[in-house]
């Protein structure tokens, strides 16, 4: 038994003296090298992704700035284009007429001159010296009246154009001239930015557009008994009925309630097909009280309904293309 224990002890010593089984140093170095490469590549990728994200963010920011600039440009253009509609108001008219009354009322009395300057000071911008509008003539001037002709912008300044009437001295004949009044507007209040300047009245009569219409005529449909009968029946009912009575044959009911009578229907023109027609015609009416006549251009967009037609849209011009 002693020999057996001795052999076990020898085996134990041998197992402890067994050489180290770890990886050789060269292999450890190689694995570490690949790990370092992997970390470097990962860092490079992270850096690139950050740079790409920054570039994208910068591009988005630049795009937003461009869009904001474009929107401001469009807003400015819209304001200028719609000046005649957006600037005018009854308050502007009252303000301008009050200004012209003060400006074109001049007296040779010193006290009246001072009162005029004091009153004008309320109208002009605060940084305009009173010496600018102290243009008192030796002659007496009396304001007669004024009326608005137009509103527009020039060099980004709002302008109200007025026809002004006034007399000079003791002459009772009214002088009528056109003056442009530069002004600023904010929150329903107004300020005169410069002296009103004389100009000539703009000619507002011209040929600046055409009606949107389809001149194609389906002569077969236009001359058909069904279309002719419908146009006549519809026109008669339209002039004799209330709007509420037209609801069965019109999407947007209209009616003249017997104030007029149909005198004639002419120049019937049809475009489109039987299922979707534009019927254009000249309707001449007679006023039931005065017996005076007048003509209207009518365009009906109609669709079939049973044995007749249903008016989808009625336009009081010869425009109105098929939808």
PDB file of C-alpha atoms in Angstrom:
ATOM      1  CA  UNK A   1       0.000   0.000   0.000  1.00  0.00           C
ATOM      2  CA  UNK A   2       2.921   2.243   0.716  1.00  0.00           C
ATOM      3  CA  UNK A   3       4.205   1.626  -2.786  1.00  0.00           C
ATOM      4  CA  UNK A   4       0.760   2.549  -4.206  1.00  0.00           C
ATOM      5  CA  UNK A   5       0.698   5.898  -2.378  1.00  0.00           C
ATOM      6  CA  UNK A   6       4.214   6.556  -3.574  1.00  0.00           C
ATOM      7  CA  UNK A   7       3.205   6.007  -7.181  1.00  0.00           C
ATOM      8  CA  UNK A   8       0.196   8.389  -6.798  1.00  0.00           C
ATOM      9  CA  UNK A   9       2.482  11.082  -5.383  1.00  0.00           C
ATOM     10  CA  UNK A  10       4.875  10.715  -8.324  1.00  0.00           C
ATOM     11  CA  UNK A  11       1.985  11.078 -10.735  1.00  0.00           C
ATOM     12  CA  UNK A  12       0.778  14.216  -8.949  1.00  0.00           C
ATOM     13  CA  UNK A  13       4.230  15.781  -9.159  1.00  0.00           C
ATOM     14  CA  UNK A  14       4.453  14.948 -12.847  1.00  0.00           C
ATOM     15  CA  UNK A  15       1.047  16.564 -13.516  1.00  0.00           C
ATOM     16  CA  UNK A  16       2.154  19.754 -11.786  1.00  0.00           C
ATOM     17  CA  UNK A  17       5.394  19.831 -13.699  1.00  0.00           C
ATOM     18  CA  UNK A  18       3.556  19.491 -17.057  1.00  0.00           C
ATOM     19  CA  UNK A  19       4.549  22.284 -19.553  1.00  0.00           C
ATOM     20  CA  UNK A  20       2.183  25.381 -20.022  1.00  0.00           C
ATOM     21  CA  UNK A  21      -0.449  24.752 -22.695  1.00  0.00           C
ATOM     22  CA  UNK A  22      -1.138  28.510 -23.442  1.00  0.00           C
ATOM     23  CA  UNK A  23      -0.789  29.961 -26.984  1.00  0.00           C
ATOM     24  CA  UNK A  24       2.641  30.841 -28.260  1.00  0.00           C
ATOM     25  CA  UNK A  25       3.633  34.564 -28.048  1.00  0.00           C
ATOM     26  CA  UNK A  26       3.561  35.035 -31.851  1.00  0.00           C
ATOM     27  CA  UNK A  27      -0.057  33.920 -32.034  1.00  0.00           C
ATOM     28  CA  UNK A  28      -1.048  36.281 -29.220  1.00  0.00           C
ATOM     29  CA  UNK A  29       0.658  39.149 -31.036  1.00  0.00           C
ATOM     30  CA  UNK A  30      -1.173  38.341 -34.283  1.00  0.00           C
ATOM     31  CA  UNK A  31      -4.568  38.178 -32.610  1.00  0.00           C
ATOM     32  CA  UNK A  32      -3.929  41.513 -30.850  1.00  0.00           C
ATOM     33  CA  UNK A  33      -2.957  43.074 -34.158  1.00  0.00           C
ATOM     34  CA  UNK A  34      -6.277  42.073 -35.759  1.00  0.00           C
ATOM     35  CA  UNK A  35      -8.203  43.340 -32.749  1.00  0.00           C
ATOM     36  CA  UNK A  36      -6.434  46.715 -33.035  1.00  0.00           C
ATOM     37  CA  UNK A  37      -7.218  46.852 -36.752  1.00  0.00           C
ATOM     38  CA  UNK A  38     -10.846  46.077 -36.077  1.00  0.00           C
ATOM     39  CA  UNK A  39     -11.056  48.832 -33.452  1.00  0.00           C
ATOM     40  CA  UNK A  40      -9.409  51.337 -35.849  1.00  0.00           C
ATOM     41  CA  UNK A  41     -11.812  50.414 -38.663  1.00  0.00           C
ATOM     42  CA  UNK A  42     -14.747  50.757 -36.262  1.00  0.00           C
ATOM     43  CA  UNK A  43     -13.528  54.188 -35.160  1.00  0.00           C
ATOM     44  CA  UNK A  44     -13.089  55.267 -38.793  1.00  0.00           C
ATOM     45  CA  UNK A  45     -16.619  54.112 -39.631  1.00  0.00           C
ATOM     46  CA  UNK A  46     -18.038  55.941 -36.622  1.00  0.00           C
ATOM     47  CA  UNK A  47     -16.152  59.065 -37.658  1.00  0.00           C
ATOM     48  CA  UNK A  48     -17.412  58.813 -41.254  1.00  0.00           C
ATOM     49  CA  UNK A  49     -21.003  58.265 -40.141  1.00  0.00           C
ATOM     50  CA  UNK A  50     -20.734  61.347 -37.917  1.00  0.00           C
ATOM     51  CA  UNK A  51     -19.329  63.400 -40.783  1.00  0.00           C
ATOM     52  CA  UNK A  52     -22.052  62.169 -43.143  1.00  0.00           C
ATOM     53  CA  UNK A  53     -24.722  62.976 -40.536  1.00  0.00           C
ATOM     54  CA  UNK A  54     -23.243  66.458 -40.094  1.00  0.00           C
ATOM     55  CA  UNK A  55     -23.206  67.038 -43.863  1.00  0.00           C
ATOM     56  CA  UNK A  56     -26.795  65.873 -44.158  1.00  0.00           C
ATOM     57  CA  UNK A  57     -27.841  68.112 -41.275  1.00  0.00           C
ATOM     58  CA  UNK A  58     -26.048  71.038 -42.907  1.00  0.00           C
ATOM     59  CA  UNK A  59     -27.763  70.341 -46.215  1.00  0.00           C
ATOM     60  CA  UNK A  60     -31.159  70.166 -44.497  1.00  0.00           C
ATOM     61  CA  UNK A  61     -30.419  73.442 -42.703  1.00  0.00           C
ATOM     62  CA  UNK A  62     -29.378  75.111 -45.964  1.00  0.00           C
ATOM     63  CA  UNK A  63     -32.474  73.747 -47.700  1.00  0.00           C
ATOM     64  CA  UNK A  64     -34.678  75.085 -44.904  1.00  0.00           C
ATOM     65  CA  UNK A  65     -33.033  78.501 -45.166  1.00  0.00           C
ATOM     66  CA  UNK A  66     -33.588  78.486 -48.930  1.00  0.00           C
ATOM     67  CA  UNK A  67     -37.219  77.474 -48.495  1.00  0.00           C
ATOM     68  CA  UNK A  68     -37.768  80.202 -45.909  1.00  0.00           C
ATOM     69  CA  UNK A  69     -36.167  82.747 -48.251  1.00  0.00           C
ATOM     70  CA  UNK A  70     -38.329  81.564 -51.150  1.00  0.00           C
ATOM     71  CA  UNK A  71     -41.459  81.717 -49.018  1.00  0.00           C
ATOM     72  CA  UNK A  72     -40.615  85.283 -47.996  1.00  0.00           C
ATOM     73  CA  UNK A  73     -40.040  86.174 -51.648  1.00  0.00           C
ATOM     74  CA  UNK A  74     -43.391  84.646 -52.606  1.00  0.00           C
ATOM     75  CA  UNK A  75     -45.090  86.449 -49.711  1.00  0.00           C
ATOM     76  CA  UNK A  76     -43.579  89.752 -50.825  1.00  0.00           C
ATOM     77  CA  UNK A  77     -44.652  89.144 -54.422  1.00  0.00           C
ATOM     78  CA  UNK A  78     -48.119  88.166 -53.279  1.00  0.00           C
ATOM     79  CA  UNK A  79     -48.406  91.297 -51.170  1.00  0.00           C
ATOM     80  CA  UNK A  80     -47.365  93.443 -54.111  1.00  0.00           C
ATOM     81  CA  UNK A  81     -49.611  91.592 -56.540  1.00  0.00           C
ATOM     82  CA  UNK A  82     -52.629  91.859 -54.260  1.00  0.00           C
ATOM     83  CA  UNK A  83     -51.954  95.432 -53.175  1.00  0.00           C
ATOM     84  CA  UNK A  84     -55.187  96.804 -54.561  1.00  0.00           C
ATOM     85  CA  UNK A  85     -57.218  94.317 -52.542  1.00  0.00           C
ATOM     86  CA  UNK A  86     -55.218  94.047 -49.328  1.00  0.00           C
ATOM     87  CA  UNK A  87     -54.429  97.712 -48.664  1.00  0.00           C
ATOM     88  CA  UNK A  88     -57.766  99.391 -49.209  1.00  0.00           C
ATOM     89  CA  UNK A  89     -60.229  99.746 -46.389  1.00  0.00           C
ATOM     90  CA  UNK A  90     -62.830 102.351 -45.395  1.00  0.00           C
ATOM     91  CA  UNK A  91     -60.467 103.476 -42.622  1.00  0.00           C
ATOM     92  CA  UNK A  92     -57.724 104.190 -45.183  1.00  0.00           C
ATOM     93  CA  UNK A  93     -60.203 106.221 -47.221  1.00  0.00           C
ATOM     94  CA  UNK A  94     -61.228 108.277 -44.187  1.00  0.00           C
ATOM     95  CA  UNK A  95     -57.601 108.818 -43.246  1.00  0.00           C
ATOM     96  CA  UNK A  96     -56.526 109.928 -46.733  1.00  0.00           C
ATOM     97  CA  UNK A  97     -59.492 112.236 -47.227  1.00  0.00           C
ATOM     98  CA  UNK A  98     -58.829 113.826 -43.824  1.00  0.00           C
ATOM     99  CA  UNK A  99     -55.213 114.367 -44.835  1.00  0.00           C
ATOM    100  CA  UNK A 100     -56.083 115.928 -48.203  1.00  0.00           C
ATOM    101  CA  UNK A 101     -58.659 118.205 -46.572  1.00  0.00           C
ATOM    102  CA  UNK A 102     -55.991 119.504 -44.187  1.00  0.00           C
ATOM    103  CA  UNK A 103     -53.241 119.646 -46.813  1.00  0.00           C
ATOM    104  CA  UNK A 104     -55.267 121.516 -49.456  1.00  0.00           C
ATOM    105  CA  UNK A 105     -56.895 123.979 -47.077  1.00  0.00           C
ATOM    106  CA  UNK A 106     -54.648 127.032 -46.879  1.00  0.00           C
ATOM    107  CA  UNK A 107     -55.253 130.463 -45.430  1.00  0.00           C
ATOM    108  CA  UNK A 108     -53.397 133.770 -45.415  1.00  0.00           C
ATOM    109  CA  UNK A 109     -54.054 134.058 -41.699  1.00  0.00           C
ATOM    110  CA  UNK A 110     -50.994 133.325 -39.531  1.00  0.00           C
ATOM    111  CA  UNK A 111     -53.009 131.576 -36.833  1.00  0.00           C
ATOM    112  CA  UNK A 112     -54.631 129.325 -39.456  1.00  0.00           C
ATOM    113  CA  UNK A 113     -51.194 128.533 -40.878  1.00  0.00           C
ATOM    114  CA  UNK A 114     -49.960 127.332 -37.505  1.00  0.00           C
ATOM    115  CA  UNK A 115     -53.091 125.280 -36.948  1.00  0.00           C
ATOM    116  CA  UNK A 116     -52.588 123.664 -40.369  1.00  0.00           C
ATOM    117  CA  UNK A 117     -48.962 122.764 -39.582  1.00  0.00           C
ATOM    118  CA  UNK A 118     -49.974 121.343 -36.211  1.00  0.00           C
ATOM    119  CA  UNK A 119     -52.711 119.248 -37.817  1.00  0.00           C
ATOM    120  CA  UNK A 120     -50.399 117.975 -40.581  1.00  0.00           C
ATOM    121  CA  UNK A 121     -47.815 116.926 -37.990  1.00  0.00           C
ATOM    122  CA  UNK A 122     -50.237 114.205 -36.849  1.00  0.00           C
ATOM    123  CA  UNK A 123     -50.299 112.724 -40.352  1.00  0.00           C
ATOM    124  CA  UNK A 124     -46.630 112.803 -41.375  1.00  0.00           C
ATOM    125  CA  UNK A 125     -43.942 110.433 -40.091  1.00  0.00           C
ATOM    126  CA  UNK A 126     -42.220 111.716 -36.952  1.00  0.00           C
ATOM    127  CA  UNK A 127     -38.811 112.042 -38.627  1.00  0.00           C
ATOM    128  CA  UNK A 128     -40.141 114.362 -41.350  1.00  0.00           C
ATOM    129  CA  UNK A 129     -39.413 118.004 -40.545  1.00  0.00           C
ATOM    130  CA  UNK A 130     -42.352 120.406 -40.686  1.00  0.00           C
ATOM    131  CA  UNK A 131     -40.268 122.566 -43.019  1.00  0.00           C
ATOM    132  CA  UNK A 132     -40.904 119.892 -45.665  1.00  0.00           C
ATOM    133  CA  UNK A 133     -44.658 120.360 -45.668  1.00  0.00           C
ATOM    134  CA  UNK A 134     -44.717 124.038 -44.746  1.00  0.00           C
ATOM    135  CA  UNK A 135     -45.505 124.870 -48.356  1.00  0.00           C
ATOM    136  CA  UNK A 136     -48.049 127.593 -47.605  1.00  0.00           C
ATOM    137  CA  UNK A 137     -48.762 129.691 -50.686  1.00  0.00           C
ATOM    138  CA  UNK A 138     -49.680 133.320 -50.558  1.00  0.00           C
ATOM    139  CA  UNK A 139     -52.943 132.369 -52.199  1.00  0.00           C
ATOM    140  CA  UNK A 140     -55.911 130.920 -50.427  1.00  0.00           C
ATOM    141  CA  UNK A 141     -56.825 127.317 -51.168  1.00  0.00           C
ATOM    142  CA  UNK A 142     -60.057 125.547 -50.278  1.00  0.00           C
ATOM    143  CA  UNK A 143     -60.508 121.793 -50.314  1.00  0.00           C
ATOM    144  CA  UNK A 144     -63.605 120.626 -52.209  1.00  0.00           C
ATOM    145  CA  UNK A 145     -63.381 116.828 -52.098  1.00  0.00           C
ATOM    146  CA  UNK A 146     -61.457 113.712 -53.121  1.00  0.00           C
ATOM    147  CA  UNK A 147     -62.042 110.152 -54.251  1.00  0.00           C
ATOM    148  CA  UNK A 148     -59.865 107.061 -54.326  1.00  0.00           C
ATOM    149  CA  UNK A 149     -58.694 105.922 -57.753  1.00  0.00           C
ATOM    150  CA  UNK A 150     -56.225 103.148 -57.002  1.00  0.00           C
ATOM    151  CA  UNK A 151     -53.779 101.595 -54.536  1.00  0.00           C
ATOM    152  CA  UNK A 152     -50.441 100.087 -55.555  1.00  0.00           C
ATOM    153  CA  UNK A 153     -46.785  99.731 -54.576  1.00  0.00           C
ATOM    154  CA  UNK A 154     -43.799 101.500 -56.034  1.00  0.00           C
ATOM    155  CA  UNK A 155     -40.255 100.793 -54.811  1.00  0.00           C
ATOM    156  CA  UNK A 156     -41.802  98.761 -51.976  1.00  0.00           C
ATOM    157  CA  UNK A 157     -43.824 101.773 -50.758  1.00  0.00           C
ATOM    158  CA  UNK A 158     -47.615 101.686 -50.548  1.00  0.00           C
ATOM    159  CA  UNK A 159     -49.316 104.372 -52.610  1.00  0.00           C
ATOM    160  CA  UNK A 160     -52.915 105.609 -52.497  1.00  0.00           C
ATOM    161  CA  UNK A 161     -53.890 107.473 -55.646  1.00  0.00           C
ATOM    162  CA  UNK A 162     -56.625 110.073 -55.263  1.00  0.00           C
ATOM    163  CA  UNK A 163     -58.436 112.559 -57.430  1.00  0.00           C
ATOM    164  CA  UNK A 164     -58.518 115.809 -55.443  1.00  0.00           C
ATOM    165  CA  UNK A 165     -60.680 118.867 -56.047  1.00  0.00           C
ATOM    166  CA  UNK A 166     -59.858 122.332 -54.653  1.00  0.00           C
ATOM    167  CA  UNK A 167     -60.319 126.007 -55.438  1.00  0.00           C
ATOM    168  CA  UNK A 168     -57.695 128.770 -55.465  1.00  0.00           C
ATOM    169  CA  UNK A 169     -58.306 132.263 -54.140  1.00  0.00           C
ATOM    170  CA  UNK A 170     -61.824 133.553 -54.638  1.00  0.00           C
ATOM    171  CA  UNK A 171     -62.284 131.616 -57.868  1.00  0.00           C
ATOM    172  CA  UNK A 172     -65.272 129.299 -57.539  1.00  0.00           C
ATOM    173  CA  UNK A 173     -64.121 126.986 -60.337  1.00  0.00           C
ATOM    174  CA  UNK A 174     -62.904 123.673 -58.946  1.00  0.00           C
ATOM    175  CA  UNK A 175     -59.482 122.442 -60.004  1.00  0.00           C
ATOM    176  CA  UNK A 176     -59.280 118.653 -60.209  1.00  0.00           C
ATOM    177  CA  UNK A 177     -55.905 116.970 -60.051  1.00  0.00           C
ATOM    178  CA  UNK A 178     -54.572 113.466 -59.347  1.00  0.00           C
ATOM    179  CA  UNK A 179     -52.175 113.002 -56.406  1.00  0.00           C
ATOM    180  CA  UNK A 180     -50.297 109.939 -55.140  1.00  0.00           C
ATOM    181  CA  UNK A 181     -50.003 109.594 -51.361  1.00  0.00           C
ATOM    182  CA  UNK A 182     -47.109 107.413 -50.034  1.00  0.00           C
ATOM    183  CA  UNK A 183     -48.089 105.831 -46.736  1.00  0.00           C
ATOM    184  CA  UNK A 184     -47.341 103.068 -44.244  1.00  0.00           C
ATOM    185  CA  UNK A 185     -49.953 100.788 -42.691  1.00  0.00           C
ATOM    186  CA  UNK A 186     -49.872  98.736 -39.514  1.00  0.00           C
ATOM    187  CA  UNK A 187     -52.602  97.403 -37.226  1.00  0.00           C
ATOM    188  CA  UNK A 188     -55.273  99.608 -38.780  1.00  0.00           C
ATOM    189  CA  UNK A 189     -53.236 102.813 -38.448  1.00  0.00           C
ATOM    190  CA  UNK A 190     -51.603 104.916 -41.174  1.00  0.00           C
ATOM    191  CA  UNK A 191     -48.719 107.354 -41.585  1.00  0.00           C
ATOM    192  CA  UNK A 192     -47.865 109.642 -44.515  1.00  0.00           C
ATOM    193  CA  UNK A 193     -44.271 108.947 -45.581  1.00  0.00           C
ATOM    194  CA  UNK A 194     -43.730 111.783 -48.075  1.00  0.00           C
ATOM    195  CA  UNK A 195     -45.390 114.740 -49.720  1.00  0.00           C
ATOM    196  CA  UNK A 196     -48.202 113.799 -52.093  1.00  0.00           C
ATOM    197  CA  UNK A 197     -47.007 114.033 -55.672  1.00  0.00           C
ATOM    198  CA  UNK A 198     -48.983 114.959 -58.761  1.00  0.00           C
ATOM    199  CA  UNK A 199     -49.526 112.500 -61.599  1.00  0.00           C
ATOM    200  CA  UNK A 200     -51.970 111.779 -64.391  1.00  0.00           C
ATOM    201  CA  UNK A 201     -54.832 109.357 -64.036  1.00  0.00           C
ATOM    202  CA  UNK A 202     -54.038 105.869 -65.264  1.00  0.00           C
ATOM    203  CA  UNK A 203     -56.152 104.569 -68.128  1.00  0.00           C
ATOM    204  CA  UNK A 204     -57.883 101.524 -66.652  1.00  0.00           C
ATOM    205  CA  UNK A 205     -59.548 100.441 -69.902  1.00  0.00           C
ATOM    206  CA  UNK A 206     -57.646  97.817 -71.884  1.00  0.00           C
ATOM    207  CA  UNK A 207     -57.434  94.282 -73.258  1.00  0.00           C
ATOM    208  CA  UNK A 208     -55.492  92.322 -70.666  1.00  0.00           C
ATOM    209  CA  UNK A 209     -57.132  88.916 -70.786  1.00  0.00           C
ATOM    210  CA  UNK A 210     -59.512  86.532 -72.460  1.00  0.00           C
ATOM    211  CA  UNK A 211     -62.241  84.338 -71.069  1.00  0.00           C
ATOM    212  CA  UNK A 212     -61.404  80.671 -70.662  1.00  0.00           C
ATOM    213  CA  UNK A 213     -63.630  78.884 -73.128  1.00  0.00           C
ATOM    214  CA  UNK A 214     -63.865  75.950 -75.472  1.00  0.00           C
ATOM    215  CA  UNK A 215     -64.946  77.102 -78.913  1.00  0.00           C
ATOM    216  CA  UNK A 216     -65.587  73.542 -80.078  1.00  0.00           C
ATOM    217  CA  UNK A 217     -69.229  73.142 -81.057  1.00  0.00           C
ATOM    218  CA  UNK A 218     -71.057  69.837 -81.253  1.00  0.00           C
ATOM    219  CA  UNK A 219     -73.590  71.023 -83.823  1.00  0.00           C
ATOM    220  CA  UNK A 220     -75.581  67.764 -83.653  1.00  0.00           C
ATOM    221  CA  UNK A 221     -76.164  68.090 -79.900  1.00  0.00           C
ATOM    222  CA  UNK A 222     -76.694  71.859 -80.070  1.00  0.00           C
ATOM    223  CA  UNK A 223     -79.478  71.507 -82.624  1.00  0.00           C
ATOM    224  CA  UNK A 224     -81.106  68.438 -81.070  1.00  0.00           C
ATOM    225  CA  UNK A 225     -84.686  68.817 -79.904  1.00  0.00           C
ATOM    226  CA  UNK A 226     -83.774  67.517 -76.431  1.00  0.00           C
ATOM    227  CA  UNK A 227     -81.092  70.151 -75.805  1.00  0.00           C
ATOM    228  CA  UNK A 228     -83.156  72.962 -77.307  1.00  0.00           C
ATOM    229  CA  UNK A 229     -86.176  71.990 -75.198  1.00  0.00           C
ATOM    230  CA  UNK A 230     -84.083  71.796 -72.037  1.00  0.00           C
ATOM    231  CA  UNK A 231     -82.450  75.206 -72.586  1.00  0.00           C
ATOM    232  CA  UNK A 232     -85.855  76.827 -73.137  1.00  0.00           C
ATOM    233  CA  UNK A 233     -87.519  75.092 -70.168  1.00  0.00           C
ATOM    234  CA  UNK A 234     -84.609  75.779 -67.844  1.00  0.00           C
ATOM    235  CA  UNK A 235     -84.388  79.462 -68.790  1.00  0.00           C
ATOM    236  CA  UNK A 236     -88.130  79.982 -68.296  1.00  0.00           C
ATOM    237  CA  UNK A 237     -88.036  78.328 -64.872  1.00  0.00           C
ATOM    238  CA  UNK A 238     -84.853  80.183 -63.885  1.00  0.00           C
ATOM    239  CA  UNK A 239     -86.305  83.652 -64.464  1.00  0.00           C
ATOM    240  CA  UNK A 240     -89.723  82.882 -62.957  1.00  0.00           C
ATOM    241  CA  UNK A 241     -88.790  80.835 -59.861  1.00  0.00           C
ATOM    242  CA  UNK A 242     -87.195  81.330 -56.467  1.00  0.00           C
ATOM    243  CA  UNK A 243     -83.811  79.772 -55.849  1.00  0.00           C
ATOM    244  CA  UNK A 244     -85.386  77.189 -53.526  1.00  0.00           C
ATOM    245  CA  UNK A 245     -87.662  76.015 -56.342  1.00  0.00           C
ATOM    246  CA  UNK A 246     -84.653  75.275 -58.556  1.00  0.00           C
ATOM    247  CA  UNK A 247     -83.030  72.798 -56.174  1.00  0.00           C
ATOM    248  CA  UNK A 248     -84.386  69.751 -58.017  1.00  0.00           C
ATOM    249  CA  UNK A 249     -82.645  70.668 -61.260  1.00  0.00           C
ATOM    250  CA  UNK A 250     -79.610  72.649 -60.024  1.00  0.00           C
ATOM    251  CA  UNK A 251     -76.740  71.754 -57.710  1.00  0.00           C
ATOM    252  CA  UNK A 252     -76.358  75.428 -56.711  1.00  0.00           C
ATOM    253  CA  UNK A 253     -79.901  76.830 -57.107  1.00  0.00           C
ATOM    254  CA  UNK A 254     -80.479  80.324 -58.529  1.00  0.00           C
ATOM    255  CA  UNK A 255     -83.663  82.112 -59.503  1.00  0.00           C
ATOM    256  CA  UNK A 256     -84.854  85.600 -60.517  1.00  0.00           C
ATOM    257  CA  UNK A 257     -88.296  85.320 -58.852  1.00  0.00           C
ATOM    258  CA  UNK A 258     -90.299  86.694 -61.799  1.00  0.00           C
ATOM    259  CA  UNK A 259     -88.441  90.006 -62.048  1.00  0.00           C
ATOM    260  CA  UNK A 260     -87.665  89.205 -65.678  1.00  0.00           C
ATOM    261  CA  UNK A 261     -89.167  87.328 -68.599  1.00  0.00           C
ATOM    262  CA  UNK A 262     -87.357  85.443 -71.358  1.00  0.00           C
ATOM    263  CA  UNK A 263     -87.386  87.349 -74.638  1.00  0.00           C
ATOM    264  CA  UNK A 264     -85.053  85.182 -76.712  1.00  0.00           C
ATOM    265  CA  UNK A 265     -82.416  82.435 -76.623  1.00  0.00           C
ATOM    266  CA  UNK A 266     -79.676  82.640 -79.245  1.00  0.00           C
ATOM    267  CA  UNK A 267     -76.223  81.336 -80.176  1.00  0.00           C
ATOM    268  CA  UNK A 268     -76.589  77.930 -78.513  1.00  0.00           C
ATOM    269  CA  UNK A 269     -73.198  76.176 -78.462  1.00  0.00           C
ATOM    270  CA  UNK A 270     -72.552  72.723 -77.021  1.00  0.00           C
ATOM    271  CA  UNK A 271     -69.193  71.141 -76.216  1.00  0.00           C
ATOM    272  CA  UNK A 272     -68.465  67.761 -74.695  1.00  0.00           C
ATOM    273  CA  UNK A 273     -70.636  64.654 -74.914  1.00  0.00           C
ATOM    274  CA  UNK A 274     -74.184  63.617 -73.999  1.00  0.00           C
ATOM    275  CA  UNK A 275     -72.954  62.547 -70.557  1.00  0.00           C
ATOM    276  CA  UNK A 276     -71.061  65.744 -69.782  1.00  0.00           C
ATOM    277  CA  UNK A 277     -72.036  68.857 -71.680  1.00  0.00           C
ATOM    278  CA  UNK A 278     -71.267  72.562 -71.549  1.00  0.00           C
ATOM    279  CA  UNK A 279     -74.191  74.469 -73.026  1.00  0.00           C
ATOM    280  CA  UNK A 280     -73.423  78.097 -73.821  1.00  0.00           C
ATOM    281  CA  UNK A 281     -76.014  80.551 -75.048  1.00  0.00           C
ATOM    282  CA  UNK A 282     -77.078  84.189 -75.146  1.00  0.00           C
ATOM    283  CA  UNK A 283     -80.135  84.863 -72.999  1.00  0.00           C
ATOM    284  CA  UNK A 284     -82.055  88.109 -73.584  1.00  0.00           C
ATOM    285  CA  UNK A 285     -84.389  89.163 -70.760  1.00  0.00           C
ATOM    286  CA  UNK A 286     -87.120  91.779 -70.372  1.00  0.00           C
ATOM    287  CA  UNK A 287     -87.632  93.560 -67.037  1.00  0.00           C
ATOM    288  CA  UNK A 288     -91.265  92.893 -66.077  1.00  0.00           C
ATOM    289  CA  UNK A 289     -91.658  96.394 -64.578  1.00  0.00           C
ATOM    290  CA  UNK A 290     -89.622  98.713 -66.788  1.00  0.00           C
ATOM    291  CA  UNK A 291     -89.837  96.577 -69.959  1.00  0.00           C
ATOM    292  CA  UNK A 292     -86.158  97.285 -70.543  1.00  0.00           C
ATOM    293  CA  UNK A 293     -84.137  94.513 -72.172  1.00  0.00           C
ATOM    294  CA  UNK A 294     -80.669  93.194 -71.454  1.00  0.00           C
ATOM    295  CA  UNK A 295     -78.685  90.153 -72.521  1.00  0.00           C
ATOM    296  CA  UNK A 296     -76.581  87.715 -70.491  1.00  0.00           C
ATOM    297  CA  UNK A 297     -73.994  85.098 -71.441  1.00  0.00           C
ATOM    298  CA  UNK A 298     -74.850  81.784 -69.813  1.00  0.00           C
ATOM    299  CA  UNK A 299     -72.813  78.580 -69.522  1.00  0.00           C
ATOM    300  CA  UNK A 300     -74.460  75.458 -68.095  1.00  0.00           C
ATOM    301  CA  UNK A 301     -72.501  72.326 -67.224  1.00  0.00           C
ATOM    302  CA  UNK A 302     -75.104  69.544 -67.295  1.00  0.00           C
ATOM    303  CA  UNK A 303     -75.373  65.795 -66.833  1.00  0.00           C
ATOM    304  CA  UNK A 304     -78.226  63.448 -67.799  1.00  0.00           C
ATOM    305  CA  UNK A 305     -81.050  62.992 -65.287  1.00  0.00           C
ATOM    306  CA  UNK A 306     -83.931  60.795 -66.410  1.00  0.00           C
ATOM    307  CA  UNK A 307     -85.402  62.177 -69.609  1.00  0.00           C
ATOM    308  CA  UNK A 308     -83.830  65.608 -69.101  1.00  0.00           C
ATOM    309  CA  UNK A 309     -80.648  67.145 -67.648  1.00  0.00           C
ATOM    310  CA  UNK A 310     -79.336  68.273 -64.261  1.00  0.00           C
ATOM    311  CA  UNK A 311     -77.372  71.556 -63.975  1.00  0.00           C
ATOM    312  CA  UNK A 312     -74.115  70.826 -62.166  1.00  0.00           C
ATOM    313  CA  UNK A 313     -72.799  74.369 -62.581  1.00  0.00           C
ATOM    314  CA  UNK A 314     -74.135  77.673 -63.911  1.00  0.00           C
ATOM    315  CA  UNK A 315     -71.724  80.456 -64.905  1.00  0.00           C
ATOM    316  CA  UNK A 316     -72.751  83.908 -66.086  1.00  0.00           C
ATOM    317  CA  UNK A 317     -70.102  84.066 -68.802  1.00  0.00           C
ATOM    318  CA  UNK A 318     -69.270  81.973 -71.820  1.00  0.00           C
ATOM    319  CA  UNK A 319     -66.339  80.472 -69.926  1.00  0.00           C
ATOM    320  CA  UNK A 320     -66.403  77.298 -67.895  1.00  0.00           C
ATOM    321  CA  UNK A 321     -64.601  74.380 -69.478  1.00  0.00           C
ATOM    322  CA  UNK A 322     -65.637  70.810 -68.835  1.00  0.00           C
ATOM    323  CA  UNK A 323     -64.231  69.542 -65.541  1.00  0.00           C
TER     324      UNK A 323
END
